[in-house]
mmCIF file of C-alpha atoms in Angstrom:
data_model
loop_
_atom_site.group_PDB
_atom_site.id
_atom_site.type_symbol
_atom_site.label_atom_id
_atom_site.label_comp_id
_atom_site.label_asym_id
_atom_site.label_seq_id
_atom_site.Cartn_x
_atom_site.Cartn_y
_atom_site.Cartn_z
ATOM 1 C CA UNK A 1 202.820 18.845 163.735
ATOM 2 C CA UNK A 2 198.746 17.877 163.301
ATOM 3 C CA UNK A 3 198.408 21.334 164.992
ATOM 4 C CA UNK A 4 200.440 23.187 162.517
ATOM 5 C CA UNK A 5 198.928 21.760 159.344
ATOM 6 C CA UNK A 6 195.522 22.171 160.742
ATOM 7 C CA UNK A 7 195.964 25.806 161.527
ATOM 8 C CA UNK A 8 197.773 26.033 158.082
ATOM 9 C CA UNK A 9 194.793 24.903 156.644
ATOM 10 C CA UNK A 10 192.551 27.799 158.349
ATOM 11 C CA UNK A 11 194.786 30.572 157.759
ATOM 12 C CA UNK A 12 194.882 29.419 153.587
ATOM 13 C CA UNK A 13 190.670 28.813 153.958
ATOM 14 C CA UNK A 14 190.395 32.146 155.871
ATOM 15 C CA UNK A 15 192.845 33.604 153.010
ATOM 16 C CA UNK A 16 190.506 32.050 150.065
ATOM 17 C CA UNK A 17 187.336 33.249 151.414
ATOM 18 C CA UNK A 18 189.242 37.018 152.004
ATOM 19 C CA UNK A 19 189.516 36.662 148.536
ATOM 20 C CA UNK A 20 186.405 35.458 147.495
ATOM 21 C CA UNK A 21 185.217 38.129 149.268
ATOM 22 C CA UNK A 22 187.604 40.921 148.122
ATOM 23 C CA UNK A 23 186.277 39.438 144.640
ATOM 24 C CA UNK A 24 182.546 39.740 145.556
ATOM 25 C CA UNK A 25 182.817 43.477 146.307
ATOM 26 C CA UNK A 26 184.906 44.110 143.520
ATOM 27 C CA UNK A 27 182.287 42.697 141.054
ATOM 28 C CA UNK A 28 179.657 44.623 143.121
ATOM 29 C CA UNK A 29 181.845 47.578 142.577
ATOM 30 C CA UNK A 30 182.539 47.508 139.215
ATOM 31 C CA UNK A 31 178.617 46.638 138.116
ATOM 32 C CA UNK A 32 177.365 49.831 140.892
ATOM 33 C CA UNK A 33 179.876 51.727 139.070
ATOM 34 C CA UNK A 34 178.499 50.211 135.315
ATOM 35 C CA UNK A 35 174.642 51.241 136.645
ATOM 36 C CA UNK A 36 175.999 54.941 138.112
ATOM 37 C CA UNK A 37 177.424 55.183 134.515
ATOM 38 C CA UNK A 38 174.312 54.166 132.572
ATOM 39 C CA UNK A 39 172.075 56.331 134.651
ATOM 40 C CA UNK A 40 174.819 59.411 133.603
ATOM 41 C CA UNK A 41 174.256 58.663 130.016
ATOM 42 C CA UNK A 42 170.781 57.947 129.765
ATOM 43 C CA UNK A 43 170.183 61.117 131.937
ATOM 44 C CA UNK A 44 172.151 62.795 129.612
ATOM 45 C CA UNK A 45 170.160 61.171 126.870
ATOM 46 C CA UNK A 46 167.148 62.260 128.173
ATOM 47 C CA UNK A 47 168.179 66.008 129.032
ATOM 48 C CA UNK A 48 169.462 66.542 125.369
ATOM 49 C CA UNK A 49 166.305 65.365 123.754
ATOM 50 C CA UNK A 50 164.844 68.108 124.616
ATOM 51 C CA UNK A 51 167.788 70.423 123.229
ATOM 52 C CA UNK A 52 167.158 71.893 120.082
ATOM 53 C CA UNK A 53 165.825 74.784 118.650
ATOM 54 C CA UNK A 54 162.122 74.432 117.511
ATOM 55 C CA UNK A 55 161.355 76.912 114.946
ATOM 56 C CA UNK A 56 158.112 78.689 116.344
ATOM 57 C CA UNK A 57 158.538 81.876 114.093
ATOM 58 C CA UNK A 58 159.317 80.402 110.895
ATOM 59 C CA UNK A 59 159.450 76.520 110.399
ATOM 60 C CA UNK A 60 158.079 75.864 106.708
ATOM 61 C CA UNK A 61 156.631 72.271 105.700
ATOM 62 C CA UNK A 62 159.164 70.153 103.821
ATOM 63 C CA UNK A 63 157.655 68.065 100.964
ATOM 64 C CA UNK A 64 157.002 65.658 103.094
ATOM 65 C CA UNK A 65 154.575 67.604 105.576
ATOM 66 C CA UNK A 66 152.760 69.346 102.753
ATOM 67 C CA UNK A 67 149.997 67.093 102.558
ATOM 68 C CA UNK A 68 149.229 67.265 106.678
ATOM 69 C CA UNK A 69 150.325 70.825 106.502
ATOM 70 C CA UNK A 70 147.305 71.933 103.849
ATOM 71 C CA UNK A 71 145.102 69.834 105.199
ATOM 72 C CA UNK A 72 145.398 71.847 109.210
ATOM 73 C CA UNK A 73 146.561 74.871 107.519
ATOM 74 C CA UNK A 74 142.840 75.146 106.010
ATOM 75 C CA UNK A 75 141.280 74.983 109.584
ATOM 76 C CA UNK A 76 144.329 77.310 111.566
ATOM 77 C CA UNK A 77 143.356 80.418 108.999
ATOM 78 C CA UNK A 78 140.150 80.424 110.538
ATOM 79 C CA UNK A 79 141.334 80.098 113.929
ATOM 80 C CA UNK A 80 142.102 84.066 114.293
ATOM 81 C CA UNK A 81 138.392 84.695 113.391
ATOM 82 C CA UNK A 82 136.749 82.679 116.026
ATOM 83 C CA UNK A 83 138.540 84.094 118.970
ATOM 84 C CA UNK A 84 137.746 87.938 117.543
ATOM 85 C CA UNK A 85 133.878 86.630 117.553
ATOM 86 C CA UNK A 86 134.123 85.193 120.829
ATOM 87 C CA UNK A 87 136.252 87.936 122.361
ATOM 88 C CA UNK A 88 133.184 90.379 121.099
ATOM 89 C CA UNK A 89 130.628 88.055 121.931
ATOM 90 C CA UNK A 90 128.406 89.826 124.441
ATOM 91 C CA UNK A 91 125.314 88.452 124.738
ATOM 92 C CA UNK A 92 121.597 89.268 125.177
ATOM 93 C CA UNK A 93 121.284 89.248 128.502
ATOM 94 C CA UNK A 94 119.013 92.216 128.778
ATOM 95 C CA UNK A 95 116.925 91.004 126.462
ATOM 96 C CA UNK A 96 116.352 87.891 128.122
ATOM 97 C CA UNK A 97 115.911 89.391 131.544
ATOM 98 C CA UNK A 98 112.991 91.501 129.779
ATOM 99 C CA UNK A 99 111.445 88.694 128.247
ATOM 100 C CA UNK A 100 111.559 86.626 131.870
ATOM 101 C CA UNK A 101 110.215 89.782 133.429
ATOM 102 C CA UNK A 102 107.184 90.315 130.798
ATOM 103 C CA UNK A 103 106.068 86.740 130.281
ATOM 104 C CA UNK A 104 102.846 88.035 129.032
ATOM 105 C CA UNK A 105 104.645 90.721 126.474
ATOM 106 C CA UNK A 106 104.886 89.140 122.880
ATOM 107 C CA UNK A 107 107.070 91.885 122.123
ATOM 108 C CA UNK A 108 109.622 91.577 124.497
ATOM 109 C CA UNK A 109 109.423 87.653 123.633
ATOM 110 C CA UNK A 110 109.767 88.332 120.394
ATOM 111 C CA UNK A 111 112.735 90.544 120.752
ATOM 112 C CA UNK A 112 114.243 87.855 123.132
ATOM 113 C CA UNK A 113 114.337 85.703 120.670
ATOM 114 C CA UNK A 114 115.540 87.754 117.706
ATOM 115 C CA UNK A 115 118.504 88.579 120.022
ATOM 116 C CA UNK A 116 119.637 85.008 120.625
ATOM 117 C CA UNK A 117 119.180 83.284 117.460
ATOM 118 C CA UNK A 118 122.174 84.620 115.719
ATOM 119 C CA UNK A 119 124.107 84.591 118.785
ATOM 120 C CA UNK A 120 123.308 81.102 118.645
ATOM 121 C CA UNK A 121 124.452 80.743 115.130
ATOM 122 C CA UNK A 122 127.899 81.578 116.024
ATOM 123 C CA UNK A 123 127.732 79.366 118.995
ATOM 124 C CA UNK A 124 126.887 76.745 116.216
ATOM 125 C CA UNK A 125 129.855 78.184 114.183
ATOM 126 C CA UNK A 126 132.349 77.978 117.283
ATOM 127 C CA UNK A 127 131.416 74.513 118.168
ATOM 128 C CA UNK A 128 131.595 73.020 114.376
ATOM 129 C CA UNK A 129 135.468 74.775 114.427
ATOM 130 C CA UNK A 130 136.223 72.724 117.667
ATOM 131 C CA UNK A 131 135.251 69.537 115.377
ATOM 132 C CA UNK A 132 137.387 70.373 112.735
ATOM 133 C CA UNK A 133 140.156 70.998 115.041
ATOM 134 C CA UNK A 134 139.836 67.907 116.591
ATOM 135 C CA UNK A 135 140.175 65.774 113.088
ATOM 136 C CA UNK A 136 143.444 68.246 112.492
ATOM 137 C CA UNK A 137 144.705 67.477 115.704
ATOM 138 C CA UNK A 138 144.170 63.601 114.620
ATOM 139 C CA UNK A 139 145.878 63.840 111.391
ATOM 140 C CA UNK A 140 149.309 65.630 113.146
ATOM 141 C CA UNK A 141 149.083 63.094 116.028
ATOM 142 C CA UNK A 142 148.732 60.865 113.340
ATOM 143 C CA UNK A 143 151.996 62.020 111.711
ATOM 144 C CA UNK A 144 154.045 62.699 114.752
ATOM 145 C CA UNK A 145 154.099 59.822 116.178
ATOM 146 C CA UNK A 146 154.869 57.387 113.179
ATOM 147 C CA UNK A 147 157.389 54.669 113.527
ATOM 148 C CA UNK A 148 160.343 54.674 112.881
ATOM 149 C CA UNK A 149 160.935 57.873 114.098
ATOM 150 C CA UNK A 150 161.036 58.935 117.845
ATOM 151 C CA UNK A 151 159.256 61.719 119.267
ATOM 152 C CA UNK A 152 162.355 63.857 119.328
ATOM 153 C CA UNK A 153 163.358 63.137 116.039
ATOM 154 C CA UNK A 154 159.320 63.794 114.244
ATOM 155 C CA UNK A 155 159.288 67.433 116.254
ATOM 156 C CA UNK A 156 163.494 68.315 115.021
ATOM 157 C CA UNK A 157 162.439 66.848 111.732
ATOM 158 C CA UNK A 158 158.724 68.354 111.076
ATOM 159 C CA UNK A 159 159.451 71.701 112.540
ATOM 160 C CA UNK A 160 156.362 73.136 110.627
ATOM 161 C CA UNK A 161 154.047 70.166 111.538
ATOM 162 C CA UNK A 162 155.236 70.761 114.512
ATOM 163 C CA UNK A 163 154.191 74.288 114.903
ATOM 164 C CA UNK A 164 151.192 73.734 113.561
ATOM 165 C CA UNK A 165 150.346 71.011 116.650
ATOM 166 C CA UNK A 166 151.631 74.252 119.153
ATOM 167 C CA UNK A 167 149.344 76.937 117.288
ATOM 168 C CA UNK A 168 146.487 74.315 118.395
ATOM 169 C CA UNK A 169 147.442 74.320 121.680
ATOM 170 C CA UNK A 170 147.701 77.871 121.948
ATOM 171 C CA UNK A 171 144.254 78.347 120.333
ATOM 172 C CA UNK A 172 142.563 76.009 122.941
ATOM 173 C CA UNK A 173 143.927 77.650 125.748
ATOM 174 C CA UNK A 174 142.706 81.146 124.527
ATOM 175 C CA UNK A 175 139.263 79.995 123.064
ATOM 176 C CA UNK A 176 139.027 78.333 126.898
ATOM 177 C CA UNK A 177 139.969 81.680 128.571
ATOM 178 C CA UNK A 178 137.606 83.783 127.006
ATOM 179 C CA UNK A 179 134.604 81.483 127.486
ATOM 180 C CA UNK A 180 135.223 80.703 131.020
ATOM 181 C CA UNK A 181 134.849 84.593 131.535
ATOM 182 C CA UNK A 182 132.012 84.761 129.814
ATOM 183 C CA UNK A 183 129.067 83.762 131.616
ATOM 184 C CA UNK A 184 126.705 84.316 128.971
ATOM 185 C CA UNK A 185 127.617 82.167 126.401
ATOM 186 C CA UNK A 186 125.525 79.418 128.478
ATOM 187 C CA UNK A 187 122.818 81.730 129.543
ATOM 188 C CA UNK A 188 122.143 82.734 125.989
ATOM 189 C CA UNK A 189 121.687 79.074 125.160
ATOM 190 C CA UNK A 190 120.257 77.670 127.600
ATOM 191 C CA UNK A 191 116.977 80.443 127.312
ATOM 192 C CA UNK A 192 117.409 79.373 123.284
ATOM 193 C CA UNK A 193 116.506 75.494 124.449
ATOM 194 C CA UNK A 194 113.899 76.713 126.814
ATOM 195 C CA UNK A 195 111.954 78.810 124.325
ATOM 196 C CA UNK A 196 112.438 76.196 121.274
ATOM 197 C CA UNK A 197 111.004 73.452 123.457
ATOM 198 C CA UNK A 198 108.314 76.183 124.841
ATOM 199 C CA UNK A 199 107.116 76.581 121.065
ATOM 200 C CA UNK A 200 107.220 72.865 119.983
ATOM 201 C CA UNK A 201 105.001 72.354 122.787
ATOM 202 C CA UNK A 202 102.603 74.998 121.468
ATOM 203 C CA UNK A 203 102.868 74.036 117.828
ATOM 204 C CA UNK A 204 104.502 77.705 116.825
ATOM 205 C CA UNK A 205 106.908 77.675 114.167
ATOM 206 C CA UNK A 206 110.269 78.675 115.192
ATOM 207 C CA UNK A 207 112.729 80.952 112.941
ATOM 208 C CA UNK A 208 116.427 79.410 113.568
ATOM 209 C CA UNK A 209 115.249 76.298 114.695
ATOM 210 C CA UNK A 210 116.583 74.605 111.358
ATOM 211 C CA UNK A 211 120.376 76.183 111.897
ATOM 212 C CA UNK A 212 120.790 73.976 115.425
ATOM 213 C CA UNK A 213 118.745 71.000 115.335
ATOM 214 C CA UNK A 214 117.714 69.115 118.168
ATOM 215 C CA UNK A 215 120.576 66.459 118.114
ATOM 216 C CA UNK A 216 123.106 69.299 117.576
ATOM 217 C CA UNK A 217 121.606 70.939 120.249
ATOM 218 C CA UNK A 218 122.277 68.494 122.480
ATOM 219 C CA UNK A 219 125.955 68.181 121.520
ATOM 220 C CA UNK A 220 126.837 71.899 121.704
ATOM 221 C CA UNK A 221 124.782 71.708 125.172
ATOM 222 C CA UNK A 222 127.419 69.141 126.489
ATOM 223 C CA UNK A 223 130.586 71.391 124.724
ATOM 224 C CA UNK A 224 129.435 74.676 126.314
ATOM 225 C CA UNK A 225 128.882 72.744 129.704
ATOM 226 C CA UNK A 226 132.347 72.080 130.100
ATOM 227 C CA UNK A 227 134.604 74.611 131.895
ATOM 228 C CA UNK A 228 137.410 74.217 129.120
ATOM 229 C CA UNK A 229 135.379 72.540 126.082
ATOM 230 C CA UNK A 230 138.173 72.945 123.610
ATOM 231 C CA UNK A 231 140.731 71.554 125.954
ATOM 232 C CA UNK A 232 138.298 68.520 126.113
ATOM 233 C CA UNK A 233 137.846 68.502 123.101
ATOM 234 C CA UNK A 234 141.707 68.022 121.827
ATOM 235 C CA UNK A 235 142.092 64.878 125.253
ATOM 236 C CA UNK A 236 139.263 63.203 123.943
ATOM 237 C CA UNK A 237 140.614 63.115 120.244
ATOM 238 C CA UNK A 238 143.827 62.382 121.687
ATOM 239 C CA UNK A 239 142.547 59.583 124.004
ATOM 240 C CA UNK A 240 140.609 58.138 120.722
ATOM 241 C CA UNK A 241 143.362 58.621 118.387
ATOM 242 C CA UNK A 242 145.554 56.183 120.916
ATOM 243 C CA UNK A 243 142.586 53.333 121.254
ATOM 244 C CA UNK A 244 141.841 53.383 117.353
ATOM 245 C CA UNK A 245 145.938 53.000 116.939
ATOM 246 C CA UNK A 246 146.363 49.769 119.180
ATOM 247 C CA UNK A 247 149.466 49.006 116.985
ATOM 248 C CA UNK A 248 151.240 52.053 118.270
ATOM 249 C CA UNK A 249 152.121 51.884 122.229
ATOM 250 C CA UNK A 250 150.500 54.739 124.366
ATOM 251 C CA UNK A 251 154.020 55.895 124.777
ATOM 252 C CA UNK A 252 154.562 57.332 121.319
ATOM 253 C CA UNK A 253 151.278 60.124 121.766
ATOM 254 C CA UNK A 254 152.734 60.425 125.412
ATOM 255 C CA UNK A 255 156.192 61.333 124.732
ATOM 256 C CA UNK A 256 155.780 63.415 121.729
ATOM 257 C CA UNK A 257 153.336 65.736 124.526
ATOM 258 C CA UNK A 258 156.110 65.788 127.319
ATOM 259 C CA UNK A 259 159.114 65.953 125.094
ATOM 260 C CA UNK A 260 157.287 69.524 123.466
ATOM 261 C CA UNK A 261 156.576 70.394 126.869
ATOM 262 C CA UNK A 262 160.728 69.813 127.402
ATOM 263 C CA UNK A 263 161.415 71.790 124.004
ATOM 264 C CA UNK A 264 159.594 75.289 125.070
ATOM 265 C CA UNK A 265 160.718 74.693 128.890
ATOM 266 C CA UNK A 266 164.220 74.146 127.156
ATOM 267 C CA UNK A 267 163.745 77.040 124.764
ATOM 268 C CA UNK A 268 162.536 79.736 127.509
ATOM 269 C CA UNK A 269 165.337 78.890 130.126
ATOM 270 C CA UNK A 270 167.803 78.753 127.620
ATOM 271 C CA UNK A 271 169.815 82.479 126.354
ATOM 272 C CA UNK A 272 171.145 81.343 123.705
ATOM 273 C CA UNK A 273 167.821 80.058 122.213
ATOM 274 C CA UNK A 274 165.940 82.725 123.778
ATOM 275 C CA UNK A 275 168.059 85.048 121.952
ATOM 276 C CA UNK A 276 167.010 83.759 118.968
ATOM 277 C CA UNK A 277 163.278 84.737 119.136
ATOM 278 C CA UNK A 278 162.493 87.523 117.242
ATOM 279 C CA UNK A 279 158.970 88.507 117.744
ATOM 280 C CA UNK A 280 158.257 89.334 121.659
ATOM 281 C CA UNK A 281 154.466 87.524 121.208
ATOM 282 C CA UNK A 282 156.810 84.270 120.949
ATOM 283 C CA UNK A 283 157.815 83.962 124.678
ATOM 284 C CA UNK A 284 154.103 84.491 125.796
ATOM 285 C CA UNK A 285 153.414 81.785 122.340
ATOM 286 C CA UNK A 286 156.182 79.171 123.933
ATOM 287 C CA UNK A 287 154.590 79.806 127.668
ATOM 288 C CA UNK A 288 151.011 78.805 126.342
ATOM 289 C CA UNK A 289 152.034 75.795 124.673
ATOM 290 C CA UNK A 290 153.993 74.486 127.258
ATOM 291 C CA UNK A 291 151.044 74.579 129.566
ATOM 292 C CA UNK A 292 148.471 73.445 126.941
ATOM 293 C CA UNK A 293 150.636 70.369 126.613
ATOM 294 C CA UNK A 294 151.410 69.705 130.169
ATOM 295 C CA UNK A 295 147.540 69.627 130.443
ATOM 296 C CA UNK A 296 146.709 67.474 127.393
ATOM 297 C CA UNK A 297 149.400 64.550 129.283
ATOM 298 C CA UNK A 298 147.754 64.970 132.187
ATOM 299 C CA UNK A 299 144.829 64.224 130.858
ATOM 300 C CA UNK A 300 146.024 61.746 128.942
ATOM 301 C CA UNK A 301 148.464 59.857 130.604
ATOM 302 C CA UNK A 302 147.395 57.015 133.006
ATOM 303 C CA UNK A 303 149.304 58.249 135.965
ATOM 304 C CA UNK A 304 149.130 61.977 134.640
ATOM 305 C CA UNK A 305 151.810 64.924 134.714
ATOM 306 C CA UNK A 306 152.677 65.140 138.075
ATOM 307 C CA UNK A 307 153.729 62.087 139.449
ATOM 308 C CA UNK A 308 157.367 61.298 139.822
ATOM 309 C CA UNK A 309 157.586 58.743 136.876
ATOM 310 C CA UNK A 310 155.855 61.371 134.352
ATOM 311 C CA UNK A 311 158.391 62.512 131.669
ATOM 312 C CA UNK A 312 157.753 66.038 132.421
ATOM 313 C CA UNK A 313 159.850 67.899 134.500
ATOM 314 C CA UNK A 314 157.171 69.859 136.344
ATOM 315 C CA UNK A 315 159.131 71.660 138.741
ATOM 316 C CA UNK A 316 161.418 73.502 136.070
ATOM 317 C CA UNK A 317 158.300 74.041 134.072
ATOM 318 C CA UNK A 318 156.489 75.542 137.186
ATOM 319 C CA UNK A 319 159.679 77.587 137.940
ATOM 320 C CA UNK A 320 160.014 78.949 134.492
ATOM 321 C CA UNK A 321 156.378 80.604 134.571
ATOM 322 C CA UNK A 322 157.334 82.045 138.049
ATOM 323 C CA UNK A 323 160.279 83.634 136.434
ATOM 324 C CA UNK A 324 157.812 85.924 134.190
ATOM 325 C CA UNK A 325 156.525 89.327 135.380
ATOM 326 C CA UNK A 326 153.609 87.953 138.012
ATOM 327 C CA UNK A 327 150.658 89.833 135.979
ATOM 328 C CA UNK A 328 151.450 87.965 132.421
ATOM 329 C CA UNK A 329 151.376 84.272 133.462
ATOM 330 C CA UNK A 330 148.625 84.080 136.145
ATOM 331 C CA UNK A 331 146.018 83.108 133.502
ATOM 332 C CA UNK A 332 148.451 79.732 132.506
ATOM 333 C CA UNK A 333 149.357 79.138 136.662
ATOM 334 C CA UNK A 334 145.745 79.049 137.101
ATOM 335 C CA UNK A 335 144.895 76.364 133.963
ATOM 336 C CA UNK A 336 147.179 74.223 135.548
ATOM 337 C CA UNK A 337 145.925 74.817 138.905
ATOM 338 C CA UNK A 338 142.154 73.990 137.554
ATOM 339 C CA UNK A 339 141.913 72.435 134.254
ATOM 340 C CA UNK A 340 144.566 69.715 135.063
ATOM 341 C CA UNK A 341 143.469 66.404 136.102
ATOM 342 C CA UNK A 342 145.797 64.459 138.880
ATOM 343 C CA UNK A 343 147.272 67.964 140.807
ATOM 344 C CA UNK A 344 145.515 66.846 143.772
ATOM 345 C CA UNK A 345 146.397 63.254 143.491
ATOM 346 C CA UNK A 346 148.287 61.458 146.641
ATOM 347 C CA UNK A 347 151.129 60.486 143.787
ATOM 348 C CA UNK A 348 151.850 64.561 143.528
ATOM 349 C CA UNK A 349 154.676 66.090 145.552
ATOM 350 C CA UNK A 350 153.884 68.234 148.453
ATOM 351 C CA UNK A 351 156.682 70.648 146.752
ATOM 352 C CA UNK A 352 154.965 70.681 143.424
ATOM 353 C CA UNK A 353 151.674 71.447 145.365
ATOM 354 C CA UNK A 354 152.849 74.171 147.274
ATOM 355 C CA UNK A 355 154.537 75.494 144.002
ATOM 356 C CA UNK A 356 151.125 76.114 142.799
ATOM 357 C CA UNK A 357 149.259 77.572 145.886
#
């Protein structure tokens, strides 16, 4: 009879702890199948963010942008202008060649010189336009990023505020391509700092040398020394703009650069929004600024645009300039190729990598 109750008793503990157990993996269960659920929603959050139609063409300021929108609008019009002069910039290399040639030839040296001074005045011009881009770029970060709005909501809600932070982008990345193909933007003033310092030394009075100062010199030396000064220009406003803002987290700037980077991906790979540019410029537009943001993040961003926790979805946006005709979108494959910053980081994907070989 002991023997019966006491193997009673361990079927009815085994039966309790089948249950506990059933119970266990039930609760395990239901809270795997609570997480799957989140991550579905949140993804989903996350992909529609990005799903709306940003108004390139013809977003207009509401009253509530007007004051930012004048204020960028005044530096924009002006925007057109420097990229014809620097597109037509050629240079006085000749000139300069004679003059290294014919030391002993006042002439020539005096030709030299008449060459490069008002090249160097719209050198001057150019690099005073990258400063008032940079405090237009401030006042829009300033603007988009504002609590309480999200980024998402700021770019859907200040379409033209919005545009005006993409025709930035696509001004930087043009202004960079045309100077990195022109080699004698830096020759030109680099024989101008030569010569200047050549005649201080010798007491001669120099024509031009009140239009670019020493200290200014100095500055546009560092600009024109960079491979893509405008591009540094805008990340180093950007990187100040988040350290004078300590009240606003990092991630506000951040996110309002990757989700535009998601809004033109979005807007390219989608028909139906596609379909709804109707200039043909506006692709090629979309393309630019896409990659002029991607850049900006990556140089912003701690851990940059390429790692798997950035909030860019590089692979789509890779795949989406690979979907152009080959010829149109080499220039933009290439700025992200060179002008990004963490490409060739350990953090980066082989896939992504080989994406851009």
């Amino acid at each position: 009879m002991a023997q019966i109750l006491k193997t009673s008793c361990s079927i009815g503990n085994l039966g309790k702890r089948s249950s506990l157990l059933r119970l266990q993996e039930d609760t395990t269960n239901w809270f795997a199948g609570m997480g799957n659920l989140i991550k579905v929603l949140t993804r989903d959050i996350d992909h529609n963010a990005a799903h709306f139609f940003l108004d390139f063409e013809n977003a207009q300021p509401t009253e509530s942008e007007k004051e930012i929108y004048n204020q960028v609008n005044v530096v924009l019009k002006d925007a057109e202008g420097i990229l014809e002069d620097l597109q037509s910039y050629r240079g006085a290399g000749h000139e300069i060649r004679e003059a290294i040639q014919h030391p002993n030839d006042e002439k020539l040296q005096e030709k030299a010189w008449g060459a490069v001074v008002p090249l160097v005045g719209k050198l001057k011009k150019f690099y005073e336009f990258s400063q008032r881009l940079e405090a237009g770029l401030r006042g829009l970060l300033g603007a988009l990023t504002s609590t309480p709005y999200s980024p998402t909501q700021h770019l859907e809600r200040e379409q033209a505020l919005a545009k005006q932070f993409a025709e930035i982008l696509h001004f930087t990345l043009r202004f960079d391509e045309l100077k990195m193909t022109n080699p004698a933007i830096q020759n030109d003033f680099s024989y101008y700092r030569r010569t200047l310092s050549r005649m201080r030394i010798n007491n001669v009075p120099a024509e031009g040398e009140n239009e670019v100062n020493n200290e200014l010199a100095n500055r546009m030396s560092l600009f024109y020394a960079e491979a893509t000064p405008m591009l540094k220009t805008l990340s180093d406003a950007t990187t100040k703009f988040v350290s004078e803002n300590k009240n606003l987290p990092i991630e506000n700037t951040t996110d309002c650069l990757s989700t535009m980077a998601s809004v033109c991906r979005v807007m390219l790979e989608t028909p139906e929004y596609r379909s709804r540019f109707t200039n043909e410029e506006t692709v090629s537009f979309c393309l630019r600024v896409m990659v002029g943001v991607i850049i900006l993040y990556d140089h912003v961003h701690p851990v940059g645009a390429f790692a798997k926790t950035s909030k860019i979805d590089m692979k789509g946006c890779i795949k989406v300039l690979k979907d152009q005709p080959p010829n149109s979108v080499e220039g933009l494959l290439n700025a992200l190729r060179y002008t990004t910053k963490h490409l060739n980081d350990e953090t980066t994907s082989k896939q992504i990598k080989s994406m851009l070989q």
